[in-house]
Tab-separated table of C-alpha atoms in Angstrom:
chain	number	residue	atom	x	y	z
A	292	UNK	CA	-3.642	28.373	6.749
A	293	UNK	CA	-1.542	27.473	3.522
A	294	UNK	CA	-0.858	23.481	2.925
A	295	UNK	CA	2.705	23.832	4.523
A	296	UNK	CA	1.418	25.612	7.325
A	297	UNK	CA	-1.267	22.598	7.331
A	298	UNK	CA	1.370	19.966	7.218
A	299	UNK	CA	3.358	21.023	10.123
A	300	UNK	CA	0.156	21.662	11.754
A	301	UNK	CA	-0.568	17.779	11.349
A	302	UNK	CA	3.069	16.869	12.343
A	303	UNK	CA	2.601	18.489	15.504
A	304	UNK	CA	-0.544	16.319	16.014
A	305	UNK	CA	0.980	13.434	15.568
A	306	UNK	CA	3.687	14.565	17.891
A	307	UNK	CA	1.563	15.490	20.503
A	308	UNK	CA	-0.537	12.103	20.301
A	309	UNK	CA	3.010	10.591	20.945
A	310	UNK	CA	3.785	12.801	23.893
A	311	UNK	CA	0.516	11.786	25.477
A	312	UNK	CA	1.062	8.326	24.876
A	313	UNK	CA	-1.459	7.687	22.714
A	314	UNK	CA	0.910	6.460	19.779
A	315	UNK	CA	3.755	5.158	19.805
A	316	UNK	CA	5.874	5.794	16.566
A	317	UNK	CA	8.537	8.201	15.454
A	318	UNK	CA	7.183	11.588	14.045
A	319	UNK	CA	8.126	11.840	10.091
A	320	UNK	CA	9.790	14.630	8.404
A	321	UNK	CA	7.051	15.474	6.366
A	322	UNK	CA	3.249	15.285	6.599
A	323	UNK	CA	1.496	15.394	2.400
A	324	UNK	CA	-1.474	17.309	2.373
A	325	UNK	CA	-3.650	18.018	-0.904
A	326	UNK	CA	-6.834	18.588	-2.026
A	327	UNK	CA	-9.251	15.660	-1.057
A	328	UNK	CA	-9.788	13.035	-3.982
A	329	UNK	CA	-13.183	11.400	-4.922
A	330	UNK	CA	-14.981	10.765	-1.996
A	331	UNK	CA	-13.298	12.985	-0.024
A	332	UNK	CA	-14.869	16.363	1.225
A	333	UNK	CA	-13.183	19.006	2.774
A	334	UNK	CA	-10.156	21.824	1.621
A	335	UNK	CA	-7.528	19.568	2.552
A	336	UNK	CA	-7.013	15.253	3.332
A	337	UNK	CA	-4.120	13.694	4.368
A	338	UNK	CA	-3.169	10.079	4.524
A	339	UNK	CA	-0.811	10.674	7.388
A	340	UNK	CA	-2.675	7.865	9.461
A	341	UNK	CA	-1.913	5.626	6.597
A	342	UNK	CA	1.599	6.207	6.725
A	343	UNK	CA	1.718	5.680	10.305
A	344	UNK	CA	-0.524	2.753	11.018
A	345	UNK	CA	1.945	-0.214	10.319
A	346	UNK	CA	4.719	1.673	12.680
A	347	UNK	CA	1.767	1.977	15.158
A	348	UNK	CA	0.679	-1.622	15.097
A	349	UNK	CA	-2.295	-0.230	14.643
A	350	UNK	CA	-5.738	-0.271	12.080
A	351	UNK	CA	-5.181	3.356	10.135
A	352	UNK	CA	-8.519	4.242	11.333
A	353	UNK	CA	-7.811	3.894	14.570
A	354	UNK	CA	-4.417	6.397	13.869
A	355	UNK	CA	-7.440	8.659	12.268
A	356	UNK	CA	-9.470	8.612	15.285
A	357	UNK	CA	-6.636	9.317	17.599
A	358	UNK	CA	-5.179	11.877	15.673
A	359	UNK	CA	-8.745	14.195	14.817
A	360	UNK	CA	-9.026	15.651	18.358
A	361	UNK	CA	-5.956	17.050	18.253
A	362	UNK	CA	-6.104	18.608	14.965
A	363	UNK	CA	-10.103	19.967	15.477
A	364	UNK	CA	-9.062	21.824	18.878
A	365	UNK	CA	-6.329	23.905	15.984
A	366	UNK	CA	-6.958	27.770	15.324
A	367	UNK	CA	-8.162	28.059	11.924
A	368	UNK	CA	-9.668	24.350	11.521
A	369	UNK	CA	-13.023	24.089	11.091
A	370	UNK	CA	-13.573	20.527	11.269
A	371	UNK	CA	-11.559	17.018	10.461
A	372	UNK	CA	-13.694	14.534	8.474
A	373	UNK	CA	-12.970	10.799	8.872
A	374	UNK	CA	-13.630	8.484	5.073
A	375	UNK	CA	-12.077	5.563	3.888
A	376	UNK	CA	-9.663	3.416	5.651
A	377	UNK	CA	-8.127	6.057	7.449
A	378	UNK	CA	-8.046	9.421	5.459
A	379	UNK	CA	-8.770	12.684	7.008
A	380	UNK	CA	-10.523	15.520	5.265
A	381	UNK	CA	-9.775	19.218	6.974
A	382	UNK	CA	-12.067	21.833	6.333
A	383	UNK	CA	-10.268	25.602	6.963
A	384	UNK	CA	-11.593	28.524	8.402
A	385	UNK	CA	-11.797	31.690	5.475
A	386	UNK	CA	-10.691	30.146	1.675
A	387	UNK	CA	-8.028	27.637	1.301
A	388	UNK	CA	-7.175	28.241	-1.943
A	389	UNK	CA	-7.020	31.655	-1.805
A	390	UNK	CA	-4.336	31.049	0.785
A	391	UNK	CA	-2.475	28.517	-1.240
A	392	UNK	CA	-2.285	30.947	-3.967
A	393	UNK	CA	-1.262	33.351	-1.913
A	394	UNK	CA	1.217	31.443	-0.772
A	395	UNK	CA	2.783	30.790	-4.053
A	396	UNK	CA	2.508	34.389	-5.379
A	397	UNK	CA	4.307	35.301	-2.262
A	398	UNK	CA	7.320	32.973	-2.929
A	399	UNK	CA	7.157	33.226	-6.633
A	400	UNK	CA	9.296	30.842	-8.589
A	401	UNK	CA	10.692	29.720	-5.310
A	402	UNK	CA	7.571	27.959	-4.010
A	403	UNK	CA	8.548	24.457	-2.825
A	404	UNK	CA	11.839	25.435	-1.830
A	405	UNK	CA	12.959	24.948	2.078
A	406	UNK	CA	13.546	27.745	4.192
A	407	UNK	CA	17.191	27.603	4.071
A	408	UNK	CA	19.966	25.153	4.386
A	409	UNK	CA	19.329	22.208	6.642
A	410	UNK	CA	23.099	21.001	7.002
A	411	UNK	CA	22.556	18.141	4.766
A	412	UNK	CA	25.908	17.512	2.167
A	413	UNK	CA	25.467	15.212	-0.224
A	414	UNK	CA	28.099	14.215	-3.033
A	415	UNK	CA	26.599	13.265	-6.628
A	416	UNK	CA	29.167	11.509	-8.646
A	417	UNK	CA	28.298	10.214	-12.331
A	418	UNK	CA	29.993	8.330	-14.964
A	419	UNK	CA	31.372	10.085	-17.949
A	420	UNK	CA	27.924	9.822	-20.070
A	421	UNK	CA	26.003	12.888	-21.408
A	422	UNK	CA	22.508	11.989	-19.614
A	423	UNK	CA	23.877	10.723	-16.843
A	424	UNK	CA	25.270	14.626	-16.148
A	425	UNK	CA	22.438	16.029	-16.963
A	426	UNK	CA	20.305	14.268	-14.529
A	427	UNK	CA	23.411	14.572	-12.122
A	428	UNK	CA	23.031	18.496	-12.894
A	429	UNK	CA	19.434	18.933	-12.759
A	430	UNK	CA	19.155	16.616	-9.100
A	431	UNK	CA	21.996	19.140	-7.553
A	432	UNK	CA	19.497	22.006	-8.514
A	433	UNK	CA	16.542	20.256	-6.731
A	434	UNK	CA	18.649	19.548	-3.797
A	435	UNK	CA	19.986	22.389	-3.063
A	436	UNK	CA	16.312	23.921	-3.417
A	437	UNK	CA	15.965	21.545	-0.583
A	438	UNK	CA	18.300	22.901	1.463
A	439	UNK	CA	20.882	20.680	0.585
A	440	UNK	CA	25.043	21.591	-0.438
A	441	UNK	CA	25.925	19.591	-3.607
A	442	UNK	CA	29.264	18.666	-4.846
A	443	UNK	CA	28.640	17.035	-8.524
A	444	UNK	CA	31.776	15.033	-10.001
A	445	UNK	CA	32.412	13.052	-12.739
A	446	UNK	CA	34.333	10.085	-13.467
A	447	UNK	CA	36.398	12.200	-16.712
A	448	UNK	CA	36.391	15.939	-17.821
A	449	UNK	CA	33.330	17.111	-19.756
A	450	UNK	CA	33.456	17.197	-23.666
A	451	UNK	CA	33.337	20.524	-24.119
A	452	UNK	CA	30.648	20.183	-26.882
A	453	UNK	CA	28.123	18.766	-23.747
A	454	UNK	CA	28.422	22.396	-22.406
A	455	UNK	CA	27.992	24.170	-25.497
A	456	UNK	CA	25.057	22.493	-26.657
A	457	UNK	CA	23.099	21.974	-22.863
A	458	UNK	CA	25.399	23.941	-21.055
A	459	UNK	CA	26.016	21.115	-18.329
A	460	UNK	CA	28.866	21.724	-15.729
A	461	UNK	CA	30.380	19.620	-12.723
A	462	UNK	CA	32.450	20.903	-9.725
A	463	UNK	CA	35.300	18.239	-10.344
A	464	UNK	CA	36.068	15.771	-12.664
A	465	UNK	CA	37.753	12.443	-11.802
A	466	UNK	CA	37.231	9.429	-10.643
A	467	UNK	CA	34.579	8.754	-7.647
A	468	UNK	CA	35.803	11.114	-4.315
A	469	UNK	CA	36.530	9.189	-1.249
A	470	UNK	CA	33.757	10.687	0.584
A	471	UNK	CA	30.450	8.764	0.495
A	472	UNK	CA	28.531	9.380	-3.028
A	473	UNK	CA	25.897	8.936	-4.573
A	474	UNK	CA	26.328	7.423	-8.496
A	475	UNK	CA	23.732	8.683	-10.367
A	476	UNK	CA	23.449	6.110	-13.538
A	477	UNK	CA	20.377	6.354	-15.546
A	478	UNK	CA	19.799	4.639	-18.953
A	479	UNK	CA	22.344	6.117	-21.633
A	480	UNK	CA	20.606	7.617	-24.628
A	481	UNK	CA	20.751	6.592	-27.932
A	482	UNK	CA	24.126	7.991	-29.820
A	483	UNK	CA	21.662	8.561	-32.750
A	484	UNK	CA	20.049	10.996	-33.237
A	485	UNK	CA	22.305	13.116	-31.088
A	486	UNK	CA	20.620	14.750	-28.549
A	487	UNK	CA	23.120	17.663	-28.601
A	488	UNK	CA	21.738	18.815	-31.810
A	489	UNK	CA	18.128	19.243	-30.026
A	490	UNK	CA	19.284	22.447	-28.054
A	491	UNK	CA	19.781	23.262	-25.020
A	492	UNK	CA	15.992	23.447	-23.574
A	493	UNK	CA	14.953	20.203	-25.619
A	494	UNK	CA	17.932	18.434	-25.443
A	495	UNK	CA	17.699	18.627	-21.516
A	496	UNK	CA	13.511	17.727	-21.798
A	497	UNK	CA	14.218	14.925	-23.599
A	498	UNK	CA	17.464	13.560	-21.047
A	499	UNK	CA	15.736	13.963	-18.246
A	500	UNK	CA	11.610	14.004	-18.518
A	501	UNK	CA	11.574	9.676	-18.640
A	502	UNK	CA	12.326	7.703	-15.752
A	503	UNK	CA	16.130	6.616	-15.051
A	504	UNK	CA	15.692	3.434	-16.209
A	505	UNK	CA	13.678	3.865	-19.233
A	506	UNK	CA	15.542	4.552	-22.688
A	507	UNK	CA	15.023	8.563	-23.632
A	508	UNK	CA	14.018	9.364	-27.738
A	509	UNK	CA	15.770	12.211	-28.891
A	510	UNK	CA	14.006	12.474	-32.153
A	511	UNK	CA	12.475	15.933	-33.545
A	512	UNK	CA	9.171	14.963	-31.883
A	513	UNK	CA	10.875	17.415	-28.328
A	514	UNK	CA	11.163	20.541	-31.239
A	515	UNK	CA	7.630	20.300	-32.612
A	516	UNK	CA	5.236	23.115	-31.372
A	517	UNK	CA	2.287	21.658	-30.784
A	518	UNK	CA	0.169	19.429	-27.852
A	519	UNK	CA	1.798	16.292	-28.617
A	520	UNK	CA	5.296	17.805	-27.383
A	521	UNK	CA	5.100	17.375	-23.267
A	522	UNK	CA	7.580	20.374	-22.972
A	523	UNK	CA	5.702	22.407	-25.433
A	524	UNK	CA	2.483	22.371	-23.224
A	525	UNK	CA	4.644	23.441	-20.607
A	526	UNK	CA	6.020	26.211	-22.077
A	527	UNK	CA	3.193	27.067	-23.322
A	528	UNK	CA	1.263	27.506	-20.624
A	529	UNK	CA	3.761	29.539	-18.426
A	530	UNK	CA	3.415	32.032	-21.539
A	531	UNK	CA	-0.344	32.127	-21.357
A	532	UNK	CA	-0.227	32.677	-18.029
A	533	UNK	CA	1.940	35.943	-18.532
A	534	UNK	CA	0.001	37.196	-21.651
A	535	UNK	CA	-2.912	37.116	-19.388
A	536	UNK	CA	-1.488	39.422	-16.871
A	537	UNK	CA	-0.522	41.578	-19.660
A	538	UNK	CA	-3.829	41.561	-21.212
A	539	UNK	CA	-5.723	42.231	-17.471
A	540	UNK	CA	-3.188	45.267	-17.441
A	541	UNK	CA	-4.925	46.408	-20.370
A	542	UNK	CA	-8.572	46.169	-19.232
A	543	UNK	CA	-7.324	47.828	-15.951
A	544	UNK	CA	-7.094	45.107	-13.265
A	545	UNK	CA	-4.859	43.008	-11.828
A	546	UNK	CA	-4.558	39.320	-9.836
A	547	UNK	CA	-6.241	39.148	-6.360
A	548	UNK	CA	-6.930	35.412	-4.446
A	549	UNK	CA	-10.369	34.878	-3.595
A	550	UNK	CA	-13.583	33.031	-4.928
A	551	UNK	CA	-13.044	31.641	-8.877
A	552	UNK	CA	-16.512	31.659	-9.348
A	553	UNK	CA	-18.794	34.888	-9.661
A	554	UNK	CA	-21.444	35.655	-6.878
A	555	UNK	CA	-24.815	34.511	-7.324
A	556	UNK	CA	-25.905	38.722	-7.463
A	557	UNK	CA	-23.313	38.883	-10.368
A	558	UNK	CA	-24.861	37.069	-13.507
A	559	UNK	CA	-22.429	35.922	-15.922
A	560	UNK	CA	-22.108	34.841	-19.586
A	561	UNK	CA	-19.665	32.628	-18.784
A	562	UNK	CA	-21.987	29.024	-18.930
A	563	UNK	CA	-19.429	26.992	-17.502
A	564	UNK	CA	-17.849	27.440	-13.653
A	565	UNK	CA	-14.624	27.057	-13.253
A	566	UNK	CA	-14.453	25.501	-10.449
A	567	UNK	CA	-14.123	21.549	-11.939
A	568	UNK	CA	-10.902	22.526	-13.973
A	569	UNK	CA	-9.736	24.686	-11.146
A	570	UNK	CA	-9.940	21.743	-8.362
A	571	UNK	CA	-6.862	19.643	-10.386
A	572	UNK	CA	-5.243	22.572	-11.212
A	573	UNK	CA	-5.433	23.654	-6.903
A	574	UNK	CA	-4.419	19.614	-6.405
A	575	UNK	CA	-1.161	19.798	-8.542
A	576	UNK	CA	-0.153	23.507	-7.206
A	577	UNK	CA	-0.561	22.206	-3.653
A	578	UNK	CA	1.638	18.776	-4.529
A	579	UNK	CA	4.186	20.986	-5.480
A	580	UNK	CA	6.231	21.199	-2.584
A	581	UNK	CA	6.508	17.380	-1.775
A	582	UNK	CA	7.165	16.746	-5.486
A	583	UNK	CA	10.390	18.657	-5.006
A	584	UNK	CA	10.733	16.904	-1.701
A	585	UNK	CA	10.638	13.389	-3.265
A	586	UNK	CA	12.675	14.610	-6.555
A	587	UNK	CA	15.383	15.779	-4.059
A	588	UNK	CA	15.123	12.606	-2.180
A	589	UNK	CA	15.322	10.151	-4.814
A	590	UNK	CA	17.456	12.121	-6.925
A	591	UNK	CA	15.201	12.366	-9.727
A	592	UNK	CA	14.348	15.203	-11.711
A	593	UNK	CA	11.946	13.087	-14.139
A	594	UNK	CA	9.491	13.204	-11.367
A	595	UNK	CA	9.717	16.796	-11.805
A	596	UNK	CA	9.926	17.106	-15.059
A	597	UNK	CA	6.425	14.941	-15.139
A	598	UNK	CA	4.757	16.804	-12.391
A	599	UNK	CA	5.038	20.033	-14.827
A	600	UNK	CA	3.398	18.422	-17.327
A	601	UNK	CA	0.400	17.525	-14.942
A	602	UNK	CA	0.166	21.278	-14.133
A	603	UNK	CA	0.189	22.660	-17.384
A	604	UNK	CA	-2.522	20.413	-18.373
A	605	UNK	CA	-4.599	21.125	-15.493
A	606	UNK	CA	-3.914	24.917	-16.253
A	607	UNK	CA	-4.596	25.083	-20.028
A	608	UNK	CA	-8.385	24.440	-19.601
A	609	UNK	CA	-8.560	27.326	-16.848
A	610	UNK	CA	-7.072	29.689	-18.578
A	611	UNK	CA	-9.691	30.677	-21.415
A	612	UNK	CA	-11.577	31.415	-18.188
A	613	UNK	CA	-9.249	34.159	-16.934
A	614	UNK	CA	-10.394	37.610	-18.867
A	615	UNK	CA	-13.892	39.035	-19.157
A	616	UNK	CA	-15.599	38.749	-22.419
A	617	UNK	CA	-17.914	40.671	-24.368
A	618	UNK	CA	-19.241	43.427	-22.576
A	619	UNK	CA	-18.371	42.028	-18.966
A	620	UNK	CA	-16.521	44.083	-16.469
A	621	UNK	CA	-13.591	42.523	-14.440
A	622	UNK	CA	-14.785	40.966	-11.402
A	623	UNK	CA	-13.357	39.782	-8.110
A	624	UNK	CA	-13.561	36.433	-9.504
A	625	UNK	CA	-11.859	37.502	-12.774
A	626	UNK	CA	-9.047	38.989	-10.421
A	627	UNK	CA	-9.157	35.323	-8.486
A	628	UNK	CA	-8.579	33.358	-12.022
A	629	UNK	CA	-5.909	35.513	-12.829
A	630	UNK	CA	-4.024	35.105	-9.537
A	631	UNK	CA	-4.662	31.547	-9.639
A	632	UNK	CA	-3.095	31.678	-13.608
A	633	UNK	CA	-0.528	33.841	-11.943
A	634	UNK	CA	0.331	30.651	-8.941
A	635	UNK	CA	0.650	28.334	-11.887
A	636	UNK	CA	2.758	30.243	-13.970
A	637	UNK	CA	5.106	30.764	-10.951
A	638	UNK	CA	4.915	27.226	-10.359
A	639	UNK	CA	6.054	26.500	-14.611
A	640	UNK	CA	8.806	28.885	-14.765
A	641	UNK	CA	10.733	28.048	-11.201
A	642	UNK	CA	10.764	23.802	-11.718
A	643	UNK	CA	11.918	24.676	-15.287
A	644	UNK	CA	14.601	26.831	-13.982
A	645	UNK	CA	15.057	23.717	-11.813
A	646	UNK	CA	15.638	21.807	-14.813
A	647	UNK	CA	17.922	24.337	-16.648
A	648	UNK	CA	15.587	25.093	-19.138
A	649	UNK	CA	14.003	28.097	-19.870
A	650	UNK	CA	10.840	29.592	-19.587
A	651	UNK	CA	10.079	32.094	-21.911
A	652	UNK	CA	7.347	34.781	-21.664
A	653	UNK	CA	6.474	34.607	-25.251
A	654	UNK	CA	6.000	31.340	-27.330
């Protein structure tokens, strides 16, 4: 069961708790599921009970209680854990995270991205300021990955320099269409330095990786190639991800999901298991989806731009993990890694295409 199978699974809990009169609020949209935090236990928590305990007049644990027969009598769930105030854990039949990397690999870049249109228009409309397009630009991308038709507008024609230097477009220029829209004003940046004369791939990092309402820098510190730059990390990541696929071509093997860690009748000199650095790296994958969902909803691709970050840096320490060394052999758990690398790398390159910037396969 992958995490958006998962979710709906615990939507239709709560919707059959409803039916039987055993709750009595509206069923969401959208149930989060990820990787249980500290003190957690499990594949998979939720904090659906949470979310639903005001509506419900009731304590969350109660919710908890009332919604864990429902979910334990589901094929493929092994058991439902009760901790905290109200969280519960979910324990899968077979290997979750093979199945959420699965999942990705299957969908590839477009992981996240709803099943097709869901009849929603919205109108984005945004005064005649270069990161105020931008961000206008880049939300229409992650709503139409929602399902979503966008119509973008702004309140004068683009300079033309804007599209030559971050090639940013609208569908109409003007002033603000009769229709209901949505203004999308964030913070101007600074006039100087310029951020046109960053490029297209840092110019648009550095417009729209803060918040709306903080003040972006668009100093040389988005150009410099090393760990201090947010968007170099990225990038550089998604490139070790695909030098490591072209390496494993080399030694003759390719990704498969499964185990990341090596049988105990398979010694290793690898000292140190993967599994710690995989868990946040499985966490951030699996938030994926409702990052996109909230970006879309809010209109705000800095939450996207941000959530790359956190998966590049939960990727990097993986990744010198990936390849056999010395005289090993690849192993089902090598193949595992290097899906897993794969998952991440998928992840990288579609929410920068998101973005409009690029993801190259070389760095």
């Amino acid at each position: 069961m992958t995490p958006v199978e998962l979710s709906r699974t615990v939507l239709h809990a709560v919707r059959r708790a409803v039916d039987a009169g055993e709750l009595e609020v509206p069923v969401p949209e959208r149930a989060v599921v990820a990787p249980p935090g500290p003190g957690g236990c499990g594949d998979y928590a939720t904090t659906i009970a949470l979310q639903l305990a005001r509506p419900a007049g009731q304590p969350p644990r109660r919710v908890a209680e009332v919604l864990r027969p429902y979910l334990v009598d589901v094929d493929g769930i092994a058991d439902v854990v009760l901790t905290g105030p109200g969280f519960l854990n979910i324990s899968l039949h077979g290997t979750a995270p093979a199945a959420l990397v699965e999942e990705i690999l299957r969908h590839g870049t477009r992981y996240g991205y709803a099943d097709g249109p869901d009849g929603r228009v919205v109108r984005l409309h945004c005064p005649h300021d270069l990161r105020a397009v931008v961000v206008a630009e880049a939300a229409a991308r992650v709503l139409r990955s929602q399902g979503a038709l966008v119509r973008t507008s702004c309140g004068a024609p683009l300079a033309p320099e804007w599209t030559a230097a971050l090639g940013v477009r609208v569908d109409a220029a003007g002033p603000a269409p009769a229709e209901l829209a949505v203004t999308v004003r964030p913070v101007p940046a600074p006039g100087d330095p310029d951020p046109l004369r960053l490029g297209r791939d840092a110019g648009r990092w550095a417009l729209l990786h803060p918040a709306p309402h903080d003040r972006p820098r668009t100093g040389d510190e988005h150009l410099v190639q090393r760990e201090s730059n947010p968007l170099f990390r990225v990038r550089y990541a998604h490139a070790r991800t695909r030098a490591l696929t072209r390496n494993a071509a080399d030694l003759g093997f390719t990704a498969e999901p499964g185990p990341l860690a090596e049988a105990p009748s398979e010694p290793t000199p690898l000292a140190a298991d993967p599994a710690p650095a995989s868990h946040d790296l499985l966490a951030a994958l699996a938030d994926h989806p409702r990052v996109l969902a909230a970006a879309a909803e809010h209109r705000a691709p800095d939450r996207l731009a941000r959530h790359l970050v956190t998966v590049a840096d939960a990727a990097l320490p993986l990744l010198p993990a990936v390849l056999p060394r010395g005289a090993e052999k690849p192993s089902a758990a090598h193949r595992a890694r290097l899906a897993l690398a794969e998952a991440a790398g998928a992840v990288l390159a579609g929410g920068l295409s998101l973005l409009g910037i690029d993801a190259p396969d070389h760095l």
